Amino acid sequence: MPRASVVGAGMTKFGVHDSTLSELFAGAALSAFDDAGVGPDDVDALYFGNAMGGQTENDTHLAPKAASRIGLAGVPCQRYEDACATSANAFKNAVHAVETGVHDTVLVGGAERCTPVTGLGTDEMTRIFASASDRHYEQPTGLTFPGVFALLTKRHMHEYGTTEEQLAHVAVKNHANGQFNPNAHFGKETTVEEVLETPVIADPFRLMDCCPFSDGASAVVVTSTDRADSFDAPVDVSGVGHATDVVPLGAKPVPHHTQAARDAAAQAYDQSGTTADEMDLAEVHDCFTGAEIMASEAIGFFEDGEGGPAAEAGRSALDGDRPINPSGGLKAKGHPIGATGTAQIVELTEQLRGDAEDRQISGAEKALAHNLGGDAATTVVTVMEVRG
């Protein structure tokens, strides 16, 4: 039985923007309003995600600022922060709110500016991103997130024989998908050879194994299931799992299993009464190519150790048997932290409506989103389905 429904979805193009955070979010929010056929008077609350605005732009208390841009001043507004899982957590809470009757309709989304328009360079942005790692055991060593996921991926390679070429296949696939997404930061194809020729960032990752810093915003309109039939194209939310793993990285019993993702996926499948085998596609958190391979196993699309060979064989491509990241993923679509989680929901909504055009997965009826935060310490997994 569905828990809630998405009735409107919108996002900006991800890339480089000179708009403010509130202006970026307004673009996505108004697009979601138009898609749903609603206006500010139809919305009971705003759940807004932003991870780093206080550090990058000295800009906090963002929810009422964003609300004021779109005519929502007066309704309850709440900002969420959960590292890269920020807006997925906001989305989870919006689903809870309409499911329990706290609100009938909620606008939920996020915005972030991560490119040099903030006045900060890559070194400083990398340091700020690293604030989501352990303050006492990880940050003092100089460990940043390329290093965090490199360590996880190296362990995966040690256990299963995953190769750098298999990592490169993930990048190639996601860039190929990104060319079909008009909102993607990057729309240019690449090759395995080109990926392997780029500079090493943190072994085994090369530059093309890493997602970009992006600016952008995304938003969806979530309403209760008993109201959804009054909208043109509702898509049901049948499960939302949320789990955490131990911090710091060195304390994780089996680091490369990304246990929070396994637990969140199990919750989402249980709530929705579905299994991994029933999913027609997934959007997963591929901040690095190795992260996609580990996520593909954690959500049950492939057995442990099979994610790398599956990527190399094309099984996760648009025309594969287990499509992953048809949007281009973080790798090509981009990664404005606070907007990433609900951008995945936008993609699932378009896919399940049959509106994804050249990247459409034929006959898609059930789909999953996997959004993680920090050193794989937080994961939110959502299952959505075509309305029955």
mmCIF file of C-alpha atoms in Angstrom:
data_model
loop_
_atom_site.group_PDB
_atom_site.id
_atom_site.type_symbol
_atom_site.label_atom_id
_atom_site.label_comp_id
_atom_site.label_asym_id
_atom_site.label_seq_id
_atom_site.Cartn_x
_atom_site.Cartn_y
_atom_site.Cartn_z
ATOM 1 C CA MET A 1 0.000 0.000 0.000
ATOM 2 C CA PRO A 2 1.511 3.364 -0.988
ATOM 3 C CA ARG A 3 2.559 5.728 1.777
ATOM 4 C CA ALA A 4 2.387 8.959 -0.231
ATOM 5 C CA SER A 5 2.496 10.193 -3.812
ATOM 6 C CA VAL A 6 4.673 12.545 -5.812
ATOM 7 C CA VAL A 7 2.437 14.744 -7.954
ATOM 8 C CA GLY A 8 4.891 17.363 -9.185
ATOM 9 C CA ALA A 9 8.625 17.385 -9.934
ATOM 10 C CA GLY A 10 11.096 19.997 -11.093
ATOM 11 C CA MET A 11 14.786 20.820 -11.108
ATOM 12 C CA THR A 12 17.240 23.298 -12.509
ATOM 13 C CA LYS A 13 20.052 22.334 -14.803
ATOM 14 C CA PHE A 14 23.005 21.247 -12.683
ATOM 15 C CA GLY A 15 26.258 23.046 -13.403
ATOM 16 C CA VAL A 16 27.505 26.568 -12.705
ATOM 17 C CA HIS A 17 24.977 29.232 -11.689
ATOM 18 C CA ASP A 18 25.325 32.795 -10.473
ATOM 19 C CA SER A 19 21.878 32.767 -8.823
ATOM 20 C CA THR A 20 21.536 32.753 -5.035
ATOM 21 C CA LEU A 21 20.492 29.610 -3.188
ATOM 22 C CA SER A 22 16.954 30.941 -2.779
ATOM 23 C CA GLU A 23 16.747 31.900 -6.432
ATOM 24 C CA LEU A 24 17.977 28.470 -7.517
ATOM 25 C CA PHE A 25 15.409 26.745 -5.358
ATOM 26 C CA ALA A 26 12.643 29.017 -6.624
ATOM 27 C CA GLY A 27 13.346 27.829 -10.166
ATOM 28 C CA ALA A 28 12.983 24.178 -9.184
ATOM 29 C CA ALA A 29 10.003 24.789 -6.890
ATOM 30 C CA LEU A 30 7.994 26.773 -9.428
ATOM 31 C CA SER A 31 8.679 24.070 -12.011
ATOM 32 C CA ALA A 32 7.345 21.461 -9.558
ATOM 33 C CA PHE A 33 4.288 23.631 -8.887
ATOM 34 C CA ASP A 34 3.612 23.905 -12.614
ATOM 35 C CA ASP A 35 4.056 20.174 -13.080
ATOM 36 C CA ALA A 36 1.568 19.446 -10.288
ATOM 37 C CA GLY A 37 -0.857 22.184 -11.282
ATOM 38 C CA VAL A 38 -0.737 23.738 -7.807
ATOM 39 C CA GLY A 39 0.276 27.051 -6.289
ATOM 40 C CA PRO A 40 1.568 28.241 -2.928
ATOM 41 C CA ASP A 41 -1.943 28.247 -1.430
ATOM 42 C CA ASP A 42 -2.162 24.483 -1.993
ATOM 43 C CA VAL A 43 0.976 23.674 0.012
ATOM 44 C CA ASP A 44 0.960 23.128 3.781
ATOM 45 C CA ALA A 45 4.708 23.036 4.507
ATOM 46 C CA LEU A 46 8.189 23.352 3.041
ATOM 47 C CA TYR A 47 10.928 20.823 3.862
ATOM 48 C CA PHE A 48 14.141 22.300 2.487
ATOM 49 C CA GLY A 49 17.565 20.698 2.193
ATOM 50 C CA ASN A 50 20.881 22.521 2.236
ATOM 51 C CA ALA A 51 24.089 21.008 3.558
ATOM 52 C CA MET A 52 26.860 23.588 3.387
ATOM 53 C CA GLY A 53 25.408 27.074 2.888
ATOM 54 C CA GLY A 54 26.460 28.238 6.329
ATOM 55 C CA GLN A 55 30.098 27.314 5.657
ATOM 56 C CA THR A 56 30.348 28.202 1.985
ATOM 57 C CA GLU A 57 28.302 31.403 1.882
ATOM 58 C CA ASN A 58 27.576 32.436 5.477
ATOM 59 C CA ASP A 59 23.939 31.783 4.586
ATOM 60 C CA THR A 60 21.824 29.964 7.188
ATOM 61 C CA HIS A 61 18.169 29.956 8.260
ATOM 62 C CA LEU A 62 17.486 29.164 4.640
ATOM 63 C CA ALA A 63 14.028 27.588 4.761
ATOM 64 C CA PRO A 64 12.081 30.840 5.365
ATOM 65 C CA LYS A 65 14.285 32.633 2.832
ATOM 66 C CA ALA A 66 13.459 30.004 0.216
ATOM 67 C CA ALA A 67 9.788 30.083 1.189
ATOM 68 C CA SER A 68 9.631 33.844 0.803
ATOM 69 C CA ARG A 69 10.821 33.571 -2.807
ATOM 70 C CA ILE A 70 7.900 31.352 -3.806
ATOM 71 C CA GLY A 71 4.993 32.734 -1.802
ATOM 72 C CA LEU A 72 5.118 30.196 1.028
ATOM 73 C CA ALA A 73 5.829 32.566 3.921
ATOM 74 C CA GLY A 74 3.409 31.662 6.706
ATOM 75 C CA VAL A 75 3.513 27.871 6.402
ATOM 76 C CA PRO A 76 5.857 25.723 8.528
ATOM 77 C CA CYS A 77 9.328 25.651 6.952
ATOM 78 C CA GLN A 78 12.204 23.438 8.046
ATOM 79 C CA ARG A 79 15.793 23.130 6.834
ATOM 80 C CA TYR A 80 17.408 19.673 6.812
ATOM 81 C CA GLU A 81 21.117 18.792 6.818
ATOM 82 C CA ASP A 82 22.411 15.249 6.485
ATOM 83 C CA ALA A 83 25.529 15.677 4.338
ATOM 84 C CA CYS A 84 24.931 14.329 0.825
ATOM 85 C CA ALA A 85 21.695 12.629 1.984
ATOM 86 C CA THR A 86 20.214 16.004 2.966
ATOM 87 C CA SER A 87 17.204 16.275 0.676
ATOM 88 C CA ALA A 88 16.520 12.528 0.740
ATOM 89 C CA ASN A 89 16.088 12.881 4.496
ATOM 90 C CA ALA A 90 13.822 15.886 3.930
ATOM 91 C CA PHE A 91 11.830 13.769 1.463
ATOM 92 C CA LYS A 92 11.515 10.916 3.978
ATOM 93 C CA ASN A 93 10.088 13.324 6.534
ATOM 94 C CA ALA A 94 7.675 14.802 3.985
ATOM 95 C CA VAL A 95 6.392 11.295 3.247
ATOM 96 C CA HIS A 96 5.911 10.700 6.976
ATOM 97 C CA ALA A 97 4.083 14.018 7.359
ATOM 98 C CA VAL A 98 1.469 13.359 4.682
ATOM 99 C CA GLU A 99 1.147 9.668 5.588
ATOM 100 C CA THR A 100 0.314 10.492 9.197
ATOM 101 C CA GLY A 101 -1.966 13.404 8.377
ATOM 102 C CA VAL A 102 0.256 16.133 9.805
ATOM 103 C CA HIS A 103 0.055 17.820 6.387
ATOM 104 C CA ASP A 104 -1.898 17.149 3.214
ATOM 105 C CA THR A 105 0.663 18.465 0.744
ATOM 106 C CA VAL A 106 4.354 19.281 1.237
ATOM 107 C CA LEU A 107 6.911 20.895 -1.057
ATOM 108 C CA VAL A 108 10.269 19.227 -0.485
ATOM 109 C CA GLY A 109 13.631 19.734 -2.137
ATOM 110 C CA GLY A 110 17.012 21.328 -1.812
ATOM 111 C CA ALA A 111 19.601 23.649 -3.264
ATOM 112 C CA GLU A 112 23.371 24.020 -3.103
ATOM 113 C CA ARG A 113 26.118 26.094 -4.689
ATOM 114 C CA CYS A 114 29.450 24.269 -4.786
ATOM 115 C CA THR A 115 31.330 25.826 -7.706
ATOM 116 C CA PRO A 116 33.712 28.813 -7.652
ATOM 117 C CA VAL A 117 30.750 31.225 -7.908
ATOM 118 C CA THR A 118 30.782 30.958 -4.105
ATOM 119 C CA GLY A 119 34.204 32.595 -4.110
ATOM 120 C CA LEU A 120 35.846 29.399 -2.888
ATOM 121 C CA GLY A 121 38.260 27.186 -4.784
ATOM 122 C CA THR A 122 38.320 23.405 -5.057
ATOM 123 C CA ASP A 123 40.730 23.031 -2.127
ATOM 124 C CA GLU A 124 38.488 24.980 0.242
ATOM 125 C CA MET A 125 35.303 23.276 -0.970
ATOM 126 C CA THR A 126 36.964 19.884 -0.460
ATOM 127 C CA ARG A 127 37.849 20.875 3.109
ATOM 128 C CA ILE A 128 34.265 21.989 3.764
ATOM 129 C CA PHE A 129 32.878 18.760 2.299
ATOM 130 C CA ALA A 130 35.181 16.868 4.663
ATOM 131 C CA SER A 131 33.378 18.406 7.639
ATOM 132 C CA ALA A 132 30.894 15.545 7.186
ATOM 133 C CA SER A 133 33.627 13.088 8.185
ATOM 134 C CA ASP A 134 34.723 12.344 11.745
ATOM 135 C CA ARG A 135 36.097 15.479 13.393
ATOM 136 C CA HIS A 136 38.541 13.715 15.709
ATOM 137 C CA TYR A 137 39.706 10.594 13.857
ATOM 138 C CA GLU A 138 39.451 11.417 10.144
ATOM 139 C CA GLN A 139 39.736 15.142 9.531
ATOM 140 C CA PRO A 140 43.043 15.621 11.436
ATOM 141 C CA THR A 141 44.702 13.058 9.160
ATOM 142 C CA GLY A 142 43.843 15.108 6.077
ATOM 143 C CA LEU A 143 41.376 12.475 4.878
ATOM 144 C CA THR A 144 38.819 13.924 2.450
ATOM 145 C CA PHE A 145 36.024 12.151 0.609
ATOM 146 C CA PRO A 146 38.016 11.019 -2.433
ATOM 147 C CA GLY A 147 40.260 9.260 0.093
ATOM 148 C CA VAL A 148 37.318 7.879 2.090
ATOM 149 C CA PHE A 149 35.731 6.211 -0.922
ATOM 150 C CA ALA A 150 39.109 5.201 -2.310
ATOM 151 C CA LEU A 151 39.725 3.240 0.902
ATOM 152 C CA LEU A 152 36.310 1.566 0.649
ATOM 153 C CA THR A 153 36.881 0.758 -3.014
ATOM 154 C CA LYS A 154 40.403 -0.592 -2.458
ATOM 155 C CA ARG A 155 38.991 -2.978 0.118
ATOM 156 C CA HIS A 156 36.343 -4.049 -2.385
ATOM 157 C CA MET A 157 39.067 -4.616 -4.961
ATOM 158 C CA HIS A 158 41.068 -6.658 -2.455
ATOM 159 C CA GLU A 159 38.094 -8.849 -1.549
ATOM 160 C CA TYR A 160 36.611 -9.380 -5.018
ATOM 161 C CA GLY A 161 39.214 -8.494 -7.644
ATOM 162 C CA THR A 162 37.358 -5.398 -8.861
ATOM 163 C CA THR A 163 39.539 -3.577 -11.402
ATOM 164 C CA GLU A 164 40.251 -0.003 -12.413
ATOM 165 C CA GLU A 165 38.881 -0.842 -15.851
ATOM 166 C CA GLN A 166 35.566 -1.835 -14.263
ATOM 167 C CA LEU A 167 35.489 1.472 -12.400
ATOM 168 C CA ALA A 168 36.099 3.249 -15.705
ATOM 169 C CA HIS A 169 33.140 1.454 -17.277
ATOM 170 C CA VAL A 170 30.881 3.077 -14.673
ATOM 171 C CA ALA A 171 32.137 6.526 -15.679
ATOM 172 C CA VAL A 172 31.711 5.764 -19.376
ATOM 173 C CA LYS A 173 28.168 4.498 -18.863
ATOM 174 C CA ASN A 174 27.060 7.459 -16.763
ATOM 175 C CA HIS A 175 28.520 10.006 -19.168
ATOM 176 C CA ALA A 176 26.740 8.212 -22.009
ATOM 177 C CA ASN A 177 23.481 8.535 -20.062
ATOM 178 C CA GLY A 178 24.154 12.152 -19.183
ATOM 179 C CA GLN A 179 24.135 13.180 -22.836
ATOM 180 C CA PHE A 180 20.398 12.390 -22.874
ATOM 181 C CA ASN A 181 19.631 14.473 -19.764
ATOM 182 C CA PRO A 182 19.128 18.173 -20.548
ATOM 183 C CA ASN A 183 19.679 19.029 -16.870
ATOM 184 C CA ALA A 184 23.019 17.233 -16.566
ATOM 185 C CA HIS A 185 26.216 19.096 -15.719
ATOM 186 C CA PHE A 186 28.115 17.027 -18.293
ATOM 187 C CA GLY A 187 26.672 15.684 -21.525
ATOM 188 C CA LYS A 188 29.823 14.487 -23.234
ATOM 189 C CA GLU A 189 30.658 10.843 -23.862
ATOM 190 C CA THR A 190 34.017 9.382 -22.889
ATOM 191 C CA THR A 191 35.881 6.091 -23.246
ATOM 192 C CA VAL A 192 37.545 3.671 -20.865
ATOM 193 C CA GLU A 193 40.918 4.651 -22.288
ATOM 194 C CA GLU A 194 40.247 8.357 -21.716
ATOM 195 C CA VAL A 195 39.147 7.730 -18.135
ATOM 196 C CA LEU A 196 42.290 5.711 -17.389
ATOM 197 C CA GLU A 197 44.503 8.465 -18.801
ATOM 198 C CA THR A 198 43.230 11.149 -16.406
ATOM 199 C CA PRO A 199 45.291 12.081 -13.323
ATOM 200 C CA VAL A 200 45.139 10.037 -10.137
ATOM 201 C CA ILE A 201 43.184 11.816 -7.381
ATOM 202 C CA ALA A 202 43.177 9.127 -4.681
ATOM 203 C CA ASP A 203 44.219 5.621 -5.711
ATOM 204 C CA PRO A 204 42.371 3.894 -7.376
ATOM 205 C CA PHE A 205 40.344 6.941 -8.442
ATOM 206 C CA ARG A 206 41.350 9.086 -11.345
ATOM 207 C CA LEU A 207 39.793 12.436 -12.137
ATOM 208 C CA MET A 208 37.076 10.860 -14.287
ATOM 209 C CA ASP A 209 36.106 8.506 -11.457
ATOM 210 C CA CYS A 210 34.969 11.496 -9.390
ATOM 211 C CA CYS A 211 31.708 13.434 -9.593
ATOM 212 C CA PRO A 212 31.903 17.205 -10.054
ATOM 213 C CA PHE A 213 31.079 20.041 -7.685
ATOM 214 C CA SER A 214 27.820 21.517 -9.025
ATOM 215 C CA ASP A 215 25.276 24.243 -8.376
ATOM 216 C CA GLY A 216 21.602 23.423 -8.672
ATOM 217 C CA ALA A 217 18.228 22.770 -7.075
ATOM 218 C CA SER A 218 15.443 20.200 -7.196
ATOM 219 C CA ALA A 219 11.942 19.966 -5.742
ATOM 220 C CA VAL A 220 8.933 17.647 -5.629
ATOM 221 C CA VAL A 221 5.361 18.039 -4.427
ATOM 222 C CA VAL A 222 4.327 15.223 -2.090
ATOM 223 C CA THR A 223 0.703 14.619 -1.176
ATOM 224 C CA SER A 224 -1.366 12.027 0.644
ATOM 225 C CA THR A 225 -2.550 8.975 -1.249
ATOM 226 C CA ASP A 226 -6.212 9.880 -0.837
ATOM 227 C CA ARG A 227 -5.602 13.196 -2.599
ATOM 228 C CA ALA A 228 -3.355 11.869 -5.349
ATOM 229 C CA ASP A 229 -6.151 10.789 -7.682
ATOM 230 C CA SER A 230 -7.105 14.432 -8.189
ATOM 231 C CA PHE A 231 -3.757 15.045 -9.918
ATOM 232 C CA ASP A 232 -2.854 14.230 -13.511
ATOM 233 C CA ALA A 233 0.203 12.007 -13.102
ATOM 234 C CA PRO A 234 0.821 10.830 -9.533
ATOM 235 C CA VAL A 235 3.630 8.375 -8.772
ATOM 236 C CA ASP A 236 3.376 6.411 -5.551
ATOM 237 C CA VAL A 237 5.994 6.192 -2.817
ATOM 238 C CA SER A 238 5.684 2.700 -1.371
ATOM 239 C CA GLY A 239 8.763 2.557 0.848
ATOM 240 C CA VAL A 240 11.395 4.829 2.385
ATOM 241 C CA GLY A 241 14.205 3.250 4.406
ATOM 242 C CA HIS A 242 16.684 5.246 6.466
ATOM 243 C CA ALA A 243 19.673 3.769 8.274
ATOM 244 C CA THR A 244 23.040 4.764 9.709
ATOM 245 C CA ASP A 245 26.391 3.031 10.016
ATOM 246 C CA VAL A 246 29.120 3.396 12.605
ATOM 247 C CA VAL A 247 31.556 6.324 12.405
ATOM 248 C CA PRO A 248 34.526 6.638 11.906
ATOM 249 C CA LEU A 249 35.440 4.644 8.841
ATOM 250 C CA GLY A 250 37.932 2.438 10.664
ATOM 251 C CA ALA A 251 35.246 1.211 13.066
ATOM 252 C CA LYS A 252 33.033 -0.295 10.346
ATOM 253 C CA PRO A 253 33.065 -4.097 10.628
ATOM 254 C CA VAL A 254 32.901 -4.661 6.848
ATOM 255 C CA PRO A 255 33.557 -1.228 5.316
ATOM 256 C CA HIS A 256 32.962 -2.108 1.663
ATOM 257 C CA HIS A 257 29.495 -3.496 2.430
ATOM 258 C CA THR A 258 28.178 0.029 3.155
ATOM 259 C CA GLN A 259 25.893 -1.503 5.762
ATOM 260 C CA ALA A 260 23.579 1.492 6.115
ATOM 261 C CA ALA A 261 22.607 1.084 2.464
ATOM 262 C CA ARG A 262 21.792 -2.590 2.985
ATOM 263 C CA ASP A 263 19.689 -1.809 6.031
ATOM 264 C CA ALA A 264 17.847 1.090 4.381
ATOM 265 C CA ALA A 265 17.173 -0.982 1.265
ATOM 266 C CA ALA A 266 15.808 -3.836 3.385
ATOM 267 C CA GLN A 267 13.454 -1.381 5.133
ATOM 268 C CA ALA A 268 12.247 0.090 1.831
ATOM 269 C CA TYR A 269 11.671 -3.332 0.256
ATOM 270 C CA ASP A 270 9.825 -4.514 3.359
ATOM 271 C CA GLN A 271 7.565 -1.460 3.496
ATOM 272 C CA SER A 272 6.745 -1.709 -0.200
ATOM 273 C CA GLY A 273 6.365 -5.481 -0.294
ATOM 274 C CA THR A 274 8.859 -5.647 -3.157
ATOM 275 C CA THR A 275 12.298 -7.085 -3.825
ATOM 276 C CA ALA A 276 15.369 -5.941 -5.708
ATOM 277 C CA ASP A 277 14.453 -8.261 -8.578
ATOM 278 C CA GLU A 278 11.241 -6.286 -9.141
ATOM 279 C CA MET A 279 12.991 -2.939 -9.631
ATOM 280 C CA ASP A 280 13.180 -1.784 -13.240
ATOM 281 C CA LEU A 281 15.902 0.779 -12.558
ATOM 282 C CA ALA A 282 17.810 2.516 -9.781
ATOM 283 C CA GLU A 283 19.326 5.917 -9.196
ATOM 284 C CA VAL A 284 22.263 5.419 -6.825
ATOM 285 C CA HIS A 285 24.773 7.714 -5.148
ATOM 286 C CA ASP A 286 27.776 7.452 -7.448
ATOM 287 C CA CYS A 287 29.898 10.224 -5.940
ATOM 288 C CA PHE A 288 32.758 8.024 -7.152
ATOM 289 C CA THR A 289 32.672 5.123 -9.581
ATOM 290 C CA GLY A 290 33.495 2.674 -6.804
ATOM 291 C CA ALA A 291 30.536 3.985 -4.820
ATOM 292 C CA GLU A 292 28.166 2.919 -7.608
ATOM 293 C CA ILE A 293 29.606 -0.586 -7.691
ATOM 294 C CA MET A 294 29.247 -0.966 -3.920
ATOM 295 C CA ALA A 295 25.732 0.530 -4.012
ATOM 296 C CA SER A 296 24.632 -1.835 -6.780
ATOM 297 C CA GLU A 297 25.476 -4.735 -4.476
ATOM 298 C CA ALA A 298 24.077 -3.144 -1.317
ATOM 299 C CA ILE A 299 20.627 -2.641 -2.891
ATOM 300 C CA GLY A 300 20.613 -6.222 -4.140
ATOM 301 C CA PHE A 301 20.892 -5.603 -7.878
ATOM 302 C CA PHE A 302 24.020 -7.770 -7.957
ATOM 303 C CA GLU A 303 25.630 -10.251 -5.590
ATOM 304 C CA ASP A 304 28.642 -9.141 -3.574
ATOM 305 C CA GLY A 305 31.641 -8.933 -5.863
ATOM 306 C CA GLU A 306 29.532 -8.928 -9.036
ATOM 307 C CA GLY A 307 29.026 -5.162 -9.322
ATOM 308 C CA GLY A 308 32.311 -4.593 -11.142
ATOM 309 C CA PRO A 309 31.912 -7.384 -13.713
ATOM 310 C CA ALA A 310 28.275 -6.320 -14.238
ATOM 311 C CA ALA A 311 29.342 -2.766 -15.051
ATOM 312 C CA GLU A 312 31.998 -4.053 -17.461
ATOM 313 C CA ALA A 313 29.463 -6.319 -19.162
ATOM 314 C CA GLY A 314 26.994 -3.456 -19.674
ATOM 315 C CA ARG A 315 24.334 -4.895 -17.394
ATOM 316 C CA SER A 316 23.751 -1.521 -15.685
ATOM 317 C CA ALA A 317 23.538 0.443 -18.965
ATOM 318 C CA LEU A 318 20.299 1.891 -20.343
ATOM 319 C CA ASP A 319 19.789 -1.248 -22.429
ATOM 320 C CA GLY A 320 21.081 -3.623 -19.751
ATOM 321 C CA ASP A 321 19.003 -5.931 -17.588
ATOM 322 C CA ARG A 322 19.613 -3.817 -14.423
ATOM 323 C CA PRO A 323 19.775 -0.145 -15.474
ATOM 324 C CA ILE A 324 21.481 2.127 -12.961
ATOM 325 C CA ASN A 325 21.651 5.925 -13.097
ATOM 326 C CA PRO A 326 19.833 6.608 -16.363
ATOM 327 C CA SER A 327 20.007 10.297 -15.388
ATOM 328 C CA GLY A 328 23.793 10.188 -15.642
ATOM 329 C CA GLY A 329 24.091 9.902 -11.879
ATOM 330 C CA LEU A 330 26.161 12.258 -9.775
ATOM 331 C CA LYS A 331 29.067 11.469 -12.091
ATOM 332 C CA ALA A 332 27.551 13.212 -15.127
ATOM 333 C CA LYS A 333 24.338 14.866 -13.913
ATOM 334 C CA GLY A 334 26.296 16.598 -11.120
ATOM 335 C CA HIS A 335 26.215 16.863 -7.349
ATOM 336 C CA PRO A 336 24.857 20.007 -5.686
ATOM 337 C CA ILE A 337 24.798 18.319 -2.280
ATOM 338 C CA GLY A 338 21.506 19.546 -0.858
ATOM 339 C CA ALA A 339 19.660 18.961 -4.131
ATOM 340 C CA THR A 340 20.935 15.491 -5.016
ATOM 341 C CA GLY A 341 18.446 13.370 -3.054
ATOM 342 C CA THR A 342 15.299 14.936 -4.465
ATOM 343 C CA ALA A 343 16.889 15.122 -7.936
ATOM 344 C CA GLN A 344 16.921 11.325 -7.807
ATOM 345 C CA ILE A 345 13.194 11.439 -6.971
ATOM 346 C CA VAL A 346 12.631 13.752 -9.947
ATOM 347 C CA GLU A 347 14.324 11.188 -12.199
ATOM 348 C CA LEU A 348 12.281 8.293 -10.807
ATOM 349 C CA THR A 349 9.096 10.312 -11.266
ATOM 350 C CA GLU A 350 9.907 11.032 -14.908
ATOM 351 C CA GLN A 351 10.894 7.416 -15.576
ATOM 352 C CA LEU A 352 7.740 5.977 -14.008
ATOM 353 C CA ARG A 353 5.573 8.439 -15.936
ATOM 354 C CA GLY A 354 7.321 7.457 -19.148
ATOM 355 C CA ASP A 355 8.586 11.018 -19.634
ATOM 356 C CA ALA A 356 12.363 10.457 -19.661
ATOM 357 C CA GLU A 357 12.625 10.624 -23.472
ATOM 358 C CA ASP A 358 15.905 9.225 -24.859
ATOM 359 C CA ARG A 359 16.986 7.820 -21.498
ATOM 360 C CA GLN A 360 13.599 6.175 -20.805
ATOM 361 C CA ILE A 361 13.698 2.642 -19.422
ATOM 362 C CA SER A 362 11.007 0.874 -21.405
ATOM 363 C CA GLY A 363 8.040 -0.321 -19.371
ATOM 364 C CA ALA A 364 9.395 0.944 -16.040
ATOM 365 C CA GLU A 365 6.875 0.360 -13.252
ATOM 366 C CA LYS A 366 9.020 0.174 -10.098
ATOM 367 C CA ALA A 367 12.203 2.047 -9.287
ATOM 368 C CA LEU A 368 14.595 2.752 -6.431
ATOM 369 C CA ALA A 369 16.662 5.734 -5.271
ATOM 370 C CA HIS A 370 19.742 5.326 -3.045
ATOM 371 C CA ASN A 371 21.216 8.492 -1.494
ATOM 372 C CA LEU A 372 24.052 8.327 1.024
ATOM 373 C CA GLY A 373 25.726 10.906 3.229
ATOM 374 C CA GLY A 374 29.150 11.250 4.820
ATOM 375 C CA ASP A 375 31.500 8.278 4.897
ATOM 376 C CA ALA A 376 28.590 5.984 3.979
ATOM 377 C CA ALA A 377 27.269 6.630 7.490
ATOM 378 C CA THR A 378 23.758 7.679 6.401
ATOM 379 C CA THR A 379 21.656 6.193 3.619
ATOM 380 C CA VAL A 380 18.072 6.799 2.520
ATOM 381 C CA VAL A 381 16.529 4.337 0.052
ATOM 382 C CA THR A 382 13.182 5.040 -1.613
ATOM 383 C CA VAL A 383 10.963 2.701 -3.641
ATOM 384 C CA MET A 384 8.464 4.290 -6.028
ATOM 385 C CA GLU A 385 5.867 2.672 -8.266
ATOM 386 C CA VAL A 386 3.471 3.496 -11.049
ATOM 387 C CA ARG A 387 0.095 4.248 -9.473
ATOM 388 C CA GLY A 388 -2.092 1.141 -9.590
#
